Amino acid sequence: MSAADIQNLVIGAVQGVLSSTLFVLILFIGFCVLIGFATTAGGKARVVKSLDEVVTLKPMLYLSPTAPRGPADQLRAPELLEKA
């Protein structure tokens, strides 16, 4: 094998790898864009945040950051208050 043959072989291998990688990348991006447009078309996003949203067909009601979380406050626990 001469240097020209090896060079042609390497260039062909690189071309093959790059072309197949580019094809798969374009296919993947196209699929994601197509599915993304299809799921948000019509104003209703089909993003499910919780299984409960699917079952009850109602959006989840989340607590505000200032809402009380219950009787236990971990930042004001007796163990932490007596150390301070």
C-alpha positions as semicolon CSV with decimal commas, in nm:
position;residue;x (nm);y (nm);z (nm)
1;M;0,000;0,000;0,000
2;S;0,125;0,339;-0,091
3;A;0,077;0,662;0,101
4;A;-0,190;0,776;-0,145
5;D;-0,392;0,458;-0,082
6;I;-0,372;0,502;0,295
7;Q;-0,470;0,868;0,262
8;N;-0,773;0,777;0,048
9;L;-0,872;0,507;0,297
10;V;-0,852;0,745;0,594
11;I;-1,043;1,021;0,411
12;G;-1,313;0,771;0,311
13;A;-1,348;0,643;0,667
14;V;-1,373;0,996;0,809
15;Q;-1,628;1,091;0,543
16;G;-1,838;0,784;0,622
17;V;-1,837;0,847;0,996
18;L;-1,915;1,217;0,958
19;S;-2,194;1,163;0,706
20;S;-2,366;0,896;0,916
21;T;-2,329;1,108;1,230
22;L;-2,474;1,410;1,052
23;F;-2,765;1,203;0,919
24;V;-2,854;1,068;1,265
25;L;-2,820;1,414;1,419
26;I;-3,049;1,573;1,159
27;L;-3,298;1,288;1,200
28;F;-3,300;1,326;1,579
29;I;-3,332;1,707;1,575
30;G;-3,606;1,690;1,313
31;F;-3,798;1,434;1,515
32;C;-3,768;1,642;1,833
33;V;-3,880;1,960;1,657
34;L;-4,171;1,782;1,488
35;I;-4,289;1,622;1,813
36;G;-4,235;1,949;2,000
37;F;-4,457;2,140;1,758
38;A;-4,719;1,867;1,757
39;T;-4,746;1,854;2,136
40;T;-4,784;2,230;2,182
41;A;-5,014;2,293;1,884
42;G;-5,357;2,425;1,959
43;G;-5,265;2,609;2,278
44;K;-5,287;2,302;2,500
45;A;-4,951;2,184;2,616
46;R;-4,940;1,809;2,665
47;V;-4,674;1,826;2,932
48;V;-4,760;1,613;3,232
49;K;-4,614;1,734;3,559
50;S;-4,784;1,474;3,773
51;L;-4,974;1,151;3,723
52;D;-5,252;1,305;3,930
53;E;-5,302;1,563;3,654
54;V;-5,368;1,283;3,406
55;V;-5,610;1,099;3,634
56;T;-5,813;1,395;3,762
57;L;-5,777;1,612;3,448
58;K;-5,707;1,911;3,674
59;P;-5,378;2,100;3,702
60;M;-5,182;2,063;4,023
61;L;-5,212;2,339;4,281
62;Y;-4,871;2,411;4,423
63;L;-4,802;2,581;4,755
64;S;-4,657;2,929;4,749
65;P;-4,309;2,974;4,897
66;T;-4,453;3,155;5,200
67;A;-4,726;2,899;5,274
68;P;-4,692;2,711;5,605
69;R;-4,571;2,355;5,555
70;G;-4,725;2,197;5,862
71;P;-4,652;2,161;6,232
72;A;-4,284;2,072;6,188
73;D;-4,047;2,355;6,099
74;Q;-3,703;2,206;6,050
75;L;-3,527;2,541;6,073
76;R;-3,681;2,613;6,415
77;A;-3,644;2,268;6,564
78;P;-3,582;2,258;6,942
79;E;-3,246;2,091;6,886
80;L;-3,127;2,376;6,669
81;L;-3,271;2,648;6,892
82;E;-3,097;2,518;7,206
83;K;-2,759;2,514;7,027
84;A;-2,801;2,878;6,924
